[in-house]
Every structure is written in structure tokens, then in C-alpha cells.
Short mmCIF file of C-alpha atoms in Angstrom, two decimals:
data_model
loop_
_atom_site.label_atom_id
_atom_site.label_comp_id
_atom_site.label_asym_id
_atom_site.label_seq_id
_atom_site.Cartn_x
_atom_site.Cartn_y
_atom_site.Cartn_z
CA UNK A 1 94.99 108.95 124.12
CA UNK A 2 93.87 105.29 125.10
CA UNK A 3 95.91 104.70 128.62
CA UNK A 4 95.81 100.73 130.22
CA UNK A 5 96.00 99.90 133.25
CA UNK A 6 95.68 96.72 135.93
CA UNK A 7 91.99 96.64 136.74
CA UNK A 8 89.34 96.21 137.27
CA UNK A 9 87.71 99.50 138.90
CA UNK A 10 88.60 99.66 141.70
CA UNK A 11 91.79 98.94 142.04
CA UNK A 12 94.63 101.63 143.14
CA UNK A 13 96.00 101.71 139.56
CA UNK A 14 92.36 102.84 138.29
CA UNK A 15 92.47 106.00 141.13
CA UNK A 16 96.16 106.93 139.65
CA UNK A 17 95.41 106.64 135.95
CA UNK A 18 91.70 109.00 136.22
CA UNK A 19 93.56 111.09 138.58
CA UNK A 20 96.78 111.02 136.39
CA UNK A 21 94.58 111.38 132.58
CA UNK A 22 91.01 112.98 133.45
CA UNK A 23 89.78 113.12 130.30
CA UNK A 24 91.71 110.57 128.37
CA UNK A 25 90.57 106.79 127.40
CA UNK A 26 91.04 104.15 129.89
CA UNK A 27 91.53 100.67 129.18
CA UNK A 28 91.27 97.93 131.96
CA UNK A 29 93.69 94.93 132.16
CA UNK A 30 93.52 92.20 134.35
CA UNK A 31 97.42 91.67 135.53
CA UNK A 32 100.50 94.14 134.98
CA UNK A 33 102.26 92.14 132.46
CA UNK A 34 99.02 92.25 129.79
CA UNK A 35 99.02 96.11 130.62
CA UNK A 36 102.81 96.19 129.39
CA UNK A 37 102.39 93.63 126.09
CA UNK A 38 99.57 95.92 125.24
CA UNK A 39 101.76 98.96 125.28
CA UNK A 40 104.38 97.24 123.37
CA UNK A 41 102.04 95.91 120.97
CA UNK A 42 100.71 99.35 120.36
CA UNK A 43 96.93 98.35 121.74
CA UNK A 44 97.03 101.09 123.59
CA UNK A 45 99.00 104.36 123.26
CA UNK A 46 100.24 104.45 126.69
CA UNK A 47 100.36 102.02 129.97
CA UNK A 48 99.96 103.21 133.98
CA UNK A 49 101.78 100.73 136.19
CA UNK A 50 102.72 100.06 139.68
CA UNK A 51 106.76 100.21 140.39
CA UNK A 52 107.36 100.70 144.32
CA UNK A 53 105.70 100.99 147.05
CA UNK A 54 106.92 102.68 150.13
CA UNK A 55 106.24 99.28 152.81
CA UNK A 56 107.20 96.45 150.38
CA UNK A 57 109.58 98.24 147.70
CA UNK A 58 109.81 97.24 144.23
CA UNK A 59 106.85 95.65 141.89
CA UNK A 60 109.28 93.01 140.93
CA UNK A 61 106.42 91.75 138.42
CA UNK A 62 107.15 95.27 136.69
CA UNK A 63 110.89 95.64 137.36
CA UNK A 64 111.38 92.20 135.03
CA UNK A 65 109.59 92.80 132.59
CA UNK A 66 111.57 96.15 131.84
CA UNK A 67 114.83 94.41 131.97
CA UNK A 68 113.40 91.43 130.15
CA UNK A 69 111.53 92.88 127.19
CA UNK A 70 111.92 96.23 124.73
CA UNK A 71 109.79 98.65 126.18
CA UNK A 72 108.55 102.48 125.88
CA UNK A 73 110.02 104.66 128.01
CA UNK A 74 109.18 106.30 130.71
CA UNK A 75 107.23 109.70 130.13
CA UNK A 76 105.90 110.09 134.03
CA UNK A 77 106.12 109.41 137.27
CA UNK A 78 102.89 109.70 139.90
CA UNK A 79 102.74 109.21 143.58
CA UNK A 80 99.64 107.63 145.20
CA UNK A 81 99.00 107.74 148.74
CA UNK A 82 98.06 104.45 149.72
CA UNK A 83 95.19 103.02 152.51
CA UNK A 84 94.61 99.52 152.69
CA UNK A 85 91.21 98.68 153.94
CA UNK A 86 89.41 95.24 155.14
CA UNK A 87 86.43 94.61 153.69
CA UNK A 88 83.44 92.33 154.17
CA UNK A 89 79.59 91.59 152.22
CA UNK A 90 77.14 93.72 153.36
CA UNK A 91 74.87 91.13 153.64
CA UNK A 92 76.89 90.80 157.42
CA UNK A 93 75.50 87.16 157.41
CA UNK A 94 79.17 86.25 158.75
CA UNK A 95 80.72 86.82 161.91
CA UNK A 96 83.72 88.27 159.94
CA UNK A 97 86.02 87.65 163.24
CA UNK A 98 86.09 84.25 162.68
CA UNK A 99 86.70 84.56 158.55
CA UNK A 100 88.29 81.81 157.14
CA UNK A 101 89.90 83.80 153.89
CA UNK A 102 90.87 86.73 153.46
CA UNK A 103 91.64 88.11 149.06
CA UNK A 104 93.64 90.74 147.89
CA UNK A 105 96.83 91.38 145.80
CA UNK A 106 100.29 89.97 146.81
CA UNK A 107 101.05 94.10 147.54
CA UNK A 108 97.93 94.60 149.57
CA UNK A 109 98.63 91.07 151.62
CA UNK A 110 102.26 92.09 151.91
CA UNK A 111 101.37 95.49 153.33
CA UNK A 112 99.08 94.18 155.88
CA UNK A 113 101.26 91.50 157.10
CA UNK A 114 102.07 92.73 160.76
CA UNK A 115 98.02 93.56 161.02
CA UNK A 116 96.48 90.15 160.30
CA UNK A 117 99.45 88.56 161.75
CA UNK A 118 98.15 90.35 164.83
CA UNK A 119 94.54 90.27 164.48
CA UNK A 120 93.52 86.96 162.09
CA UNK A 121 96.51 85.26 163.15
CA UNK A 122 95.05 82.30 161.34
CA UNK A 123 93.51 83.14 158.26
CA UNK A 124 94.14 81.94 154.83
CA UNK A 125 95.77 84.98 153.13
CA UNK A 126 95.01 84.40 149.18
CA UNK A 127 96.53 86.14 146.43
CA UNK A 128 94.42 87.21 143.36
CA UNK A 129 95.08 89.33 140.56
CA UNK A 130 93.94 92.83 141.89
CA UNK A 131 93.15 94.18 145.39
CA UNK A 132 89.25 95.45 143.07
CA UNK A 133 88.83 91.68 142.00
CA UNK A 134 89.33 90.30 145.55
CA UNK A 135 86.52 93.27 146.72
CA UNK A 136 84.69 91.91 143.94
CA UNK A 137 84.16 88.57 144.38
CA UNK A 138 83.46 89.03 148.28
CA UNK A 139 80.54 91.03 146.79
CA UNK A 140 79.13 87.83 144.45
CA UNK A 141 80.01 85.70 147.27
CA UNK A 142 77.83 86.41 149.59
CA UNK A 143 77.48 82.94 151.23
CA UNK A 144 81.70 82.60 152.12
CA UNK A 145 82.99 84.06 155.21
CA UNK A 146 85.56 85.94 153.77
CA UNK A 147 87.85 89.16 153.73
CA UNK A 148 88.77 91.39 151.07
CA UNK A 149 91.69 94.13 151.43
CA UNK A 150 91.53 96.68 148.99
CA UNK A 151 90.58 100.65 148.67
CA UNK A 152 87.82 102.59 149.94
CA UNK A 153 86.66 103.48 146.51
CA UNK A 154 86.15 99.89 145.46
CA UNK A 155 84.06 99.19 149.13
CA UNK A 156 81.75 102.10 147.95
CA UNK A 157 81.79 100.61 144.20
CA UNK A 158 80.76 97.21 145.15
CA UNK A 159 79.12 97.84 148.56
CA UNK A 160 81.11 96.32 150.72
CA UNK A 161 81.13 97.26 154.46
CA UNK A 162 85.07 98.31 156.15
CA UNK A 163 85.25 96.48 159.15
CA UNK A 164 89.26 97.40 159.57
CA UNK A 165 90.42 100.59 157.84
CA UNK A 166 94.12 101.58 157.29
CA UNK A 167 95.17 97.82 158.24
CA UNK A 168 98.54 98.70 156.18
CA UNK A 169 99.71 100.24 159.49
CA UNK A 170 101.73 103.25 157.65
CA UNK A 171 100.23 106.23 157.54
CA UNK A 172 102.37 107.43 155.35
CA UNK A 173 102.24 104.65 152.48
CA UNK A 174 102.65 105.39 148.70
CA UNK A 175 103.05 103.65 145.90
CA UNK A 176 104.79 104.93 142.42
CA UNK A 177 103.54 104.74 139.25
CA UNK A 178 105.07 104.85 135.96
CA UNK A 179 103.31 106.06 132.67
CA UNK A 180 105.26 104.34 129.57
CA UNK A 181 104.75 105.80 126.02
CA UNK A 182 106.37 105.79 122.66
CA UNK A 183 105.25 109.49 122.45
CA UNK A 184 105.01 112.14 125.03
CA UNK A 185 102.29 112.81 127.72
CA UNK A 186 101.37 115.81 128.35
CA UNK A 187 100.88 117.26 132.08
CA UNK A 188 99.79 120.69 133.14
CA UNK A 189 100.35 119.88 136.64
CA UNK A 190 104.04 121.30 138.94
CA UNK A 191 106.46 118.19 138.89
CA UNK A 192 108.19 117.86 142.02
CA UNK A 193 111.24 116.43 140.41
CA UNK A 194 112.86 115.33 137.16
CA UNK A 195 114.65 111.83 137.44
CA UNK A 196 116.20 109.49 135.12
CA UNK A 197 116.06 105.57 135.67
CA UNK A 198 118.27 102.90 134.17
CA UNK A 199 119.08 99.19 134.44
CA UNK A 200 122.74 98.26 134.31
CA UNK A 201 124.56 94.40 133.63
CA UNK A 202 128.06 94.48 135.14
CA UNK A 203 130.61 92.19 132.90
CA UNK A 204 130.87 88.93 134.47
CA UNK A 205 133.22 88.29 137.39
CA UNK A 206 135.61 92.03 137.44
CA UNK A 207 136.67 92.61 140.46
CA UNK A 208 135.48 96.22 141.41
CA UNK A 209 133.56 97.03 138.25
CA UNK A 210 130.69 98.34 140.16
CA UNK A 211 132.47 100.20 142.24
CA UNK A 212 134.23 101.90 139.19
CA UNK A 213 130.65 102.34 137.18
CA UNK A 214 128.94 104.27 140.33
CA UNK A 215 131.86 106.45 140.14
CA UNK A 216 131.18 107.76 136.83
CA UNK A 217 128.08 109.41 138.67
CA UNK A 218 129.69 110.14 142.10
CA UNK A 219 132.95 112.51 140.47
CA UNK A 220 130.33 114.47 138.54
CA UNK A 221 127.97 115.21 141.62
CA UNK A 222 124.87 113.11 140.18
CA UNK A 223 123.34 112.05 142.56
CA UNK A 224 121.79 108.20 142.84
CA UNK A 225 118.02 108.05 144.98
CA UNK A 226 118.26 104.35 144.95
CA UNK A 227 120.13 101.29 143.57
CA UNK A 228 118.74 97.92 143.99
CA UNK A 229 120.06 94.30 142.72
CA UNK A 230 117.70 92.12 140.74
CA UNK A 231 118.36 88.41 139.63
CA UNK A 232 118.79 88.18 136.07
CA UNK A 233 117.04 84.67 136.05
CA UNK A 234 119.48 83.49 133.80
CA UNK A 235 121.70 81.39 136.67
CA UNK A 236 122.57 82.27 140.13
CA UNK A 237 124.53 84.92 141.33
CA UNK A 238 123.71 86.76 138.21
CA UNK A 239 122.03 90.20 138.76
CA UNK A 240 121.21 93.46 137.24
CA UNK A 241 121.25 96.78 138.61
CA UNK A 242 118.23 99.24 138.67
CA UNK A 243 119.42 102.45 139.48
CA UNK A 244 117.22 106.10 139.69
CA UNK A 245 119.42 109.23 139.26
CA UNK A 246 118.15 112.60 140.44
CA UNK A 247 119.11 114.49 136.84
CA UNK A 248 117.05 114.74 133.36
CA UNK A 249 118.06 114.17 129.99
CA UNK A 250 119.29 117.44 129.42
CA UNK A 251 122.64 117.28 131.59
CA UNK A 252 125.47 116.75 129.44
CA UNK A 253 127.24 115.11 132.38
CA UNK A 254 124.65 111.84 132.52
CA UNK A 255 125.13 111.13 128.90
CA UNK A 256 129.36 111.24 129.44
CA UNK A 257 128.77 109.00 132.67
CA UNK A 258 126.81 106.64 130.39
CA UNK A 259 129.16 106.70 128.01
CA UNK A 260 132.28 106.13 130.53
CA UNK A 261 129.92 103.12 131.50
CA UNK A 262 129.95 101.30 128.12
CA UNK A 263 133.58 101.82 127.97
CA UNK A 264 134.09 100.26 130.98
CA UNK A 265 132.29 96.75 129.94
CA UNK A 266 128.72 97.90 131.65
CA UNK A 267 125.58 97.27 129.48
CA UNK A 268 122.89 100.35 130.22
CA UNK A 269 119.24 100.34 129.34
CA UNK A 270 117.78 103.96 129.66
CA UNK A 271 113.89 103.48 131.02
CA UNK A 272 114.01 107.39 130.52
CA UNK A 273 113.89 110.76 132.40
CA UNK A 274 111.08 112.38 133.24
CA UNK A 275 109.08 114.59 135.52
CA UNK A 276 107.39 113.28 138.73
CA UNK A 277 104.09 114.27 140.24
CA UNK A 278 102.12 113.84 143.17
CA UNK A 279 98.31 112.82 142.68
CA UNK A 280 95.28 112.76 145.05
CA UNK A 281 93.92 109.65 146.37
CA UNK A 282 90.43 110.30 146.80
CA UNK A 283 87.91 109.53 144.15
CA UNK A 284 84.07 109.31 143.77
CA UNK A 285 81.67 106.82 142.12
#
């Protein structure tokens, strides 16, 4: 099985997919929405993406393109501790205090807000594709005083020096990540829990229709682990629902709730239930 995922190596999606698939094909893209149109267009037989992350929430990049577009479903879900590390060229000609720039992905500048607001109060933050391309190019730029935040493995795989480890000041960070498939994945490995996850569009302007929908779930004790609003981006005030409920596909209740759903006006997109599973963060060259 050929899996994609956002790369380059380095990057916290390439520790969850060879932790996640061992032995299976990898295939590097370079942003989250080519990982997904390869998927759809069958390039690859399956796709490893980031959804949420425990500091900054949703991967709103991925949540839109789900609602937006006709997509596998779900076969997996896989937990990845996260460490956010500060990086600098080895070459040390730099006094990296007094960096001007410091590179990573909008989720690794988000999580380390609070720590170079506090610490490089005045640094450039800049947002590139991948936490491994910003390690990357402070490793063919050696000339720059610059920063890059990304993970340990892609310091060791482009020999980069940590000056500031763990700057995402949560010891406890993970991020989620979703395996899409037409066809099933296999996994040998203990789930923790089954869940299934679903978008829902309300019908314009009823008064209490949410409240009724959520019902459907509440009478028939299933329970919801999260509901979030999204904007459409059709105009404003016009948002969908993404909603994870703690049952698989095999209770007879979720497909009647569904079904009570649709009768009540509410459009429902299934993502898909599956099995969820924690992974290891540490990885070698």
C-alpha cells in the first residue's frame, strides 16, 4: 500500500505515517491539500493527515477540504505526542539570540506563541509549508541568522543544533492524525477507542434545529467528544457542524439518529468510524 503524506522528512506527519505503516510505501507531499487530491485521485492508495492538535485545535486546512470535496473515509485514527524544538545551523556563525527570523509551519508557530512572545519578542515569525522544510532551509542557509521550529528527528536529519527544546510549553501536546482510504487498513495494534465523525449543515434560519438534531444523539445515550462550528465560506453567518461521536458503525442506534437527522432538514456527511491508536514519537535516522 502506497500511503502520502505532508513532507518532507522530517516533518511530524513523516514520524506518524512510518510509525503508523512500517513496512508500507510512503509518498511525500509538500502541503496537506496535494496529500488529499492525491488520495482522491487514486495516486496513492491511502493519505496520513494532520486534524487537531491538542494547543491550537483543528487543522482547519484539513477540516475544509472534507466538507468541501468527496473524499475517502476515514479508516484510522493515530495520536502523536508532539515536541516543538528551536533549531539553528551548526555552523553557529550567528549569535542566534539576536535572530532576525525564525521558519516553521503555521501549527508549529501557533504552538510556540507564548515562548517567543517571551523570549524573541521581536522576531519575524514566517510561515512555510512544513515545520522539515523550515529545518531545511536553515541547513542550506547557512549565512542567515535564522530559527527553525520543528522536531528533533529533522535536527538530527539535517544537522541542526537545538538551542530551545520543548518551546511548545505543553508537555502534554498531541496532535491527531487521520488515515483516509477507499479500502481498509489493516492494524495489528490495541485501539483505544472506536469513534465515528460527521459534518452536519443545519437548514437555513429554524429556530432550534440544532438543538433538536443533537437530541437525536442525547435520548439514545451517544455520546458527542466534540462539536465545533466551521464557516461554510459560502456567506456569513453560514456554518457547518463537525461533530465526533464516541460509537462505531455497528450501533443500530447512530444510523436511526442519522436518519431522524435527514428527516428533520439536516444534511450529514459520514467521514466514517473507525478505531483509534496511540503511536510513539521517537524515531531514528
Amino acid at each position: 500500500m502506497n500511503i502520502g503524506y505532508l513532507g518532507p522528512i522530517g516533518t511530524f506527519s513523516f514520524q506518524a505515517v512510518h510509525r503508523a505503516f512500517p513496512t508500507e510505501q510512503h509518498t511525500a507531499f509538500a502541503t496537506i491539500s496535494e496529500c488529499l487530491d492525491a488520495v482522491v485521485a487514486k495516486q496513492v492508495d491511502a493519505c496520513l493527515v494532520p486534524f487537531e492538535n491538542a494547543i491550537e485545535g483543528t487543522v482547519n486546512v484539513t477540516l475544509d477540504y472534507l466538507y468541501q470535496n468527496d473524499v475517502p473515509l476515514i479508516r484510522g485514527e493515530y495520536i502523536l505526542p508532539i515536541s516543538q524544538n528551536i533549531m539553528i545551523n551548526q555552523d553557529g556563525k550567528h549569535d542566534w539570540h539576536q535572530a532576525t527570523k525564525v521558519l516553521s509551519h503555521p501549527q508549529g508557530l501557533a504552538q510556540c506563541h507564548d515562548y517567543l512572545t517571551n523570549h524573541f519578542p521581536y522576531i519575524e515569525r514566517v510561515a512555510v509549508s512544513s515545520t522539515a522544510f523550515a529545518a531545511e532551509y536553515v541547513a542550506q542557509h547557512p549565512d542567515e541568522n535564522i530559527l527553525a521550529i520543528a522536531p528533533l528527528f529533522a535536527a538530527e536529519h539535517y544537522q541542526l543544533n537545538v538551542v530551545c527544546p520543548n518551546a511548545q510549553g505543553n508537555s502534554q501536546n498531541e496532535t491527531r492524525f487521520i488515515a483516509m482510504s477507499d479500502t481498509v487498513i489493516p492494524n495489528e495494534a490495541d485501539a483505544i477507542e472506536t469513534k465515528t465523525t460527521i459534518l452536519l449543515k443545519l437548514p437555513d434560519n429554524d429556530s432550534g434545529t440544532l438543538h433538536s438534531m443533537l437530541s437525536t444523539f442525547a435520548w439514545r445515550n451517544i455520546n458527542m467528544s466534540k462539536i465545533e462550528s466551521r464557516p461554510t465560506k459560502t456567506r456569513l453567518g453560514q456554518y457547518f457542524f463537525h461533530i465526533d461521536l464516541d460509537v462505531g458503525a455497528d450501533n443500530r442506534l447512530l444510523a436511526n439518529a442519522l436518519s431522524e437527522i435527514g428527516l428533520l432538514g439536516g444534511k450529514v456527511k459520514v467521514l466514517g468510524s473507525y478505531d483509534v491508536y496511540k503511536i510513539k514519537s521517537d524515531f531514528n535516522c
